[in-house]
């Protein structure tokens, strides 16, 4: 018999407002399908990739139309889900409140120990929510996984890109990302 309690987005927001998660060192929590989930701690390789992606993002978008968010939530109300993706490019049309799936132009998760979750359950959630361009940075295998064509059963298109590949966002005119350059920030650091 399960003892899990469902939590709505409104309840989760009240918990945050009341400090339910403060004072817990390194604890990061997401609301996934009405369930509180602890997030994996962030390692040095993860941090370096996120830093590189942030710099690339700021260098390659029109910041009058695109807002860059780093490890901040998006709201998927129909699934009672508030994930905190590593990088999200969102339309500046909605600058108040938490962005919704229709505001997301590109969503990126950086995965090391979280690869199974990011490419499994989170990918299904993002597809069901209609996130049209979802990238997963696979640190252990030095690959960039690009998922597009979302539907209720997942993404219809999944392409893994290795060193030498060049990838461009589907919904935003931006310079291409060179996969070799993405992983160059890890040289000299272990996997």
Short mmCIF file of C-alpha atoms in Angstrom, two decimals:
data_model
loop_
_atom_site.label_atom_id
_atom_site.label_comp_id
_atom_site.label_asym_id
_atom_site.label_seq_id
_atom_site.Cartn_x
_atom_site.Cartn_y
_atom_site.Cartn_z
CA UNK A 1 0.00 0.00 0.00
CA UNK A 2 1.42 3.36 -1.03
CA UNK A 3 1.70 6.15 1.53
CA UNK A 4 2.57 8.85 -0.99
CA UNK A 5 0.49 12.01 -0.78
CA UNK A 6 -0.36 13.96 -3.91
CA UNK A 7 0.62 17.63 -3.89
CA UNK A 8 -1.00 20.18 -6.18
CA UNK A 9 0.89 23.08 -7.72
CA UNK A 10 -0.96 25.48 -5.39
CA UNK A 11 0.00 23.42 -2.33
CA UNK A 12 3.62 23.21 -3.53
CA UNK A 13 3.77 27.00 -3.98
CA UNK A 14 2.36 27.53 -0.47
CA UNK A 15 5.00 25.14 0.91
CA UNK A 16 7.72 27.18 -0.79
CA UNK A 17 6.23 30.47 0.47
CA UNK A 18 6.13 29.11 4.03
CA UNK A 19 9.76 27.95 3.92
CA UNK A 20 9.12 24.21 3.92
CA UNK A 21 12.35 23.54 2.03
CA UNK A 22 14.66 26.13 3.62
CA UNK A 23 17.51 25.16 5.87
CA UNK A 24 18.07 21.84 4.19
CA UNK A 25 21.59 21.96 2.83
CA UNK A 26 21.85 21.13 -0.86
CA UNK A 27 18.23 19.88 -1.01
CA UNK A 28 16.58 20.67 -4.31
CA UNK A 29 13.01 19.57 -4.93
CA UNK A 30 10.79 19.37 -8.00
CA UNK A 31 7.09 18.63 -8.24
CA UNK A 32 6.69 15.78 -10.73
CA UNK A 33 3.16 14.53 -11.45
CA UNK A 34 1.91 15.75 -8.05
CA UNK A 35 4.80 14.08 -6.21
CA UNK A 36 7.72 15.81 -4.48
CA UNK A 37 11.02 14.53 -5.88
CA UNK A 38 14.51 15.19 -4.59
CA UNK A 39 16.89 16.29 -7.31
CA UNK A 40 20.40 14.92 -7.69
CA UNK A 41 23.19 17.11 -6.33
CA UNK A 42 25.08 19.05 -9.00
CA UNK A 43 28.68 18.02 -9.66
CA UNK A 44 31.55 20.03 -11.16
CA UNK A 45 31.11 18.68 -14.71
CA UNK A 46 27.40 19.52 -14.56
CA UNK A 47 28.21 23.05 -13.35
CA UNK A 48 30.80 23.57 -16.10
CA UNK A 49 28.39 22.45 -18.83
CA UNK A 50 25.61 24.70 -17.47
CA UNK A 51 28.03 27.65 -17.36
CA UNK A 52 29.12 26.98 -20.95
CA UNK A 53 25.50 26.67 -22.12
CA UNK A 54 24.57 29.93 -20.39
CA UNK A 55 27.38 31.79 -22.13
CA UNK A 56 26.45 30.22 -25.48
CA UNK A 57 22.79 31.11 -24.89
CA UNK A 58 23.44 34.76 -24.04
CA UNK A 59 25.79 35.07 -27.02
CA UNK A 60 23.30 33.58 -29.48
CA UNK A 61 19.79 34.88 -28.85
CA UNK A 62 17.98 38.13 -29.36
CA UNK A 63 17.42 39.03 -25.74
CA UNK A 64 14.61 41.40 -26.70
CA UNK A 65 12.48 38.38 -27.64
CA UNK A 66 14.02 35.50 -25.66
CA UNK A 67 14.57 35.24 -21.91
CA UNK A 68 17.24 32.81 -20.68
CA UNK A 69 16.47 30.98 -17.43
CA UNK A 70 18.89 28.84 -15.46
CA UNK A 71 17.66 26.18 -13.03
CA UNK A 72 14.36 28.00 -12.60
CA UNK A 73 10.96 26.39 -12.78
CA UNK A 74 8.41 26.09 -15.53
CA UNK A 75 4.78 25.24 -14.79
CA UNK A 76 2.99 22.31 -16.37
CA UNK A 77 -0.39 22.68 -14.70
CA UNK A 78 -2.22 19.90 -16.56
CA UNK A 79 0.32 17.41 -15.14
CA UNK A 80 0.69 19.02 -11.66
CA UNK A 81 4.39 19.38 -12.48
CA UNK A 82 6.95 22.09 -11.75
CA UNK A 83 10.34 20.94 -13.05
CA UNK A 84 13.52 23.02 -12.80
CA UNK A 85 15.38 22.50 -16.09
CA UNK A 86 19.02 23.52 -16.27
CA UNK A 87 18.45 25.95 -19.15
CA UNK A 88 15.22 27.24 -20.66
CA UNK A 89 14.81 29.75 -23.47
CA UNK A 90 11.37 31.29 -23.09
CA UNK A 91 9.44 33.88 -25.02
CA UNK A 92 9.51 37.36 -23.52
CA UNK A 93 5.76 37.63 -24.24
CA UNK A 94 5.16 36.35 -20.71
CA UNK A 95 7.55 38.02 -18.29
CA UNK A 96 5.41 37.64 -15.19
CA UNK A 97 4.94 34.44 -13.33
CA UNK A 98 6.23 31.00 -14.11
CA UNK A 99 6.59 30.18 -17.83
CA UNK A 100 4.20 27.58 -19.23
CA UNK A 101 5.07 24.98 -21.91
CA UNK A 102 3.79 27.20 -24.73
CA UNK A 103 6.33 29.87 -23.66
CA UNK A 104 9.30 27.47 -23.92
CA UNK A 105 11.40 27.78 -27.08
CA UNK A 106 14.26 25.47 -26.01
CA UNK A 107 14.68 23.39 -22.88
CA UNK A 108 18.00 21.79 -21.89
CA UNK A 109 18.74 19.29 -19.12
CA UNK A 110 22.34 18.42 -18.26
CA UNK A 111 22.54 14.78 -17.25
CA UNK A 112 25.16 12.74 -15.53
CA UNK A 113 23.62 10.63 -12.74
CA UNK A 114 20.14 11.85 -13.80
CA UNK A 115 20.38 10.58 -17.41
CA UNK A 116 17.77 7.83 -16.98
CA UNK A 117 15.25 10.22 -15.42
CA UNK A 118 15.93 13.07 -17.87
CA UNK A 119 15.66 10.83 -20.95
CA UNK A 120 12.82 8.74 -19.54
CA UNK A 121 10.14 10.16 -17.28
CA UNK A 122 11.08 13.83 -17.77
CA UNK A 123 11.17 13.41 -21.55
CA UNK A 124 7.67 11.88 -21.45
CA UNK A 125 6.43 14.78 -19.30
CA UNK A 126 7.97 17.42 -21.56
CA UNK A 127 6.54 15.70 -24.66
CA UNK A 128 3.07 15.39 -23.14
CA UNK A 129 3.26 19.09 -22.17
CA UNK A 130 4.16 20.02 -25.76
CA UNK A 131 7.76 21.21 -25.24
CA UNK A 132 8.84 21.33 -28.89
CA UNK A 133 12.65 21.38 -28.57
CA UNK A 134 14.20 19.40 -25.70
CA UNK A 135 17.94 18.76 -25.48
CA UNK A 136 19.71 16.44 -23.06
CA UNK A 137 23.44 16.84 -22.52
CA UNK A 138 24.67 13.29 -21.84
CA UNK A 139 27.89 13.95 -19.90
CA UNK A 140 29.09 10.32 -19.49
CA UNK A 141 28.93 9.56 -23.24
CA UNK A 142 29.72 13.12 -24.41
CA UNK A 143 26.57 13.27 -26.55
CA UNK A 144 23.84 15.83 -27.16
CA UNK A 145 20.42 14.20 -27.45
CA UNK A 146 17.86 16.29 -29.34
CA UNK A 147 14.17 15.44 -28.93
CA UNK A 148 11.52 17.03 -31.13
CA UNK A 149 7.97 16.39 -32.37
CA UNK A 150 6.27 15.96 -28.98
CA UNK A 151 3.14 13.90 -28.44
CA UNK A 152 1.26 12.14 -25.67
CA UNK A 153 3.45 9.04 -26.10
CA UNK A 154 6.81 10.86 -26.10
CA UNK A 155 8.93 12.45 -28.79
CA UNK A 156 8.71 11.19 -32.38
CA UNK A 157 12.21 12.44 -33.19
CA UNK A 158 15.29 11.56 -31.13
CA UNK A 159 18.76 12.19 -32.55
CA UNK A 160 22.04 11.73 -30.66
CA UNK A 161 24.86 14.00 -31.75
CA UNK A 162 28.54 13.26 -31.03
CA UNK A 163 31.71 15.33 -31.34
CA UNK A 164 31.88 17.08 -34.69
CA UNK A 165 28.12 17.55 -34.97
CA UNK A 166 26.51 20.97 -35.23
CA UNK A 167 23.02 21.50 -33.78
CA UNK A 168 20.70 24.51 -34.03
CA UNK A 169 17.59 25.29 -32.01
CA UNK A 170 14.39 24.55 -33.94
CA UNK A 171 12.33 27.57 -32.88
CA UNK A 172 14.86 30.39 -32.48
CA UNK A 173 17.26 31.86 -34.98
CA UNK A 174 20.56 31.35 -33.21
CA UNK A 175 24.06 30.35 -34.01
CA UNK A 176 24.62 26.64 -34.08
CA UNK A 177 26.02 24.74 -31.14
CA UNK A 178 29.13 22.72 -31.90
CA UNK A 179 29.05 19.55 -29.79
CA UNK A 180 32.86 19.38 -29.63
CA UNK A 181 32.97 22.88 -28.13
CA UNK A 182 30.23 22.04 -25.64
CA UNK A 183 32.30 19.26 -24.10
CA UNK A 184 35.62 21.13 -24.32
CA UNK A 185 34.87 22.69 -20.93
CA UNK A 186 35.29 19.22 -19.38
CA UNK A 187 38.82 18.58 -20.62
CA UNK A 188 41.11 18.04 -17.67
CA UNK A 189 38.16 17.12 -15.44
CA UNK A 190 37.00 13.57 -14.88
CA UNK A 191 33.62 12.39 -16.14
#
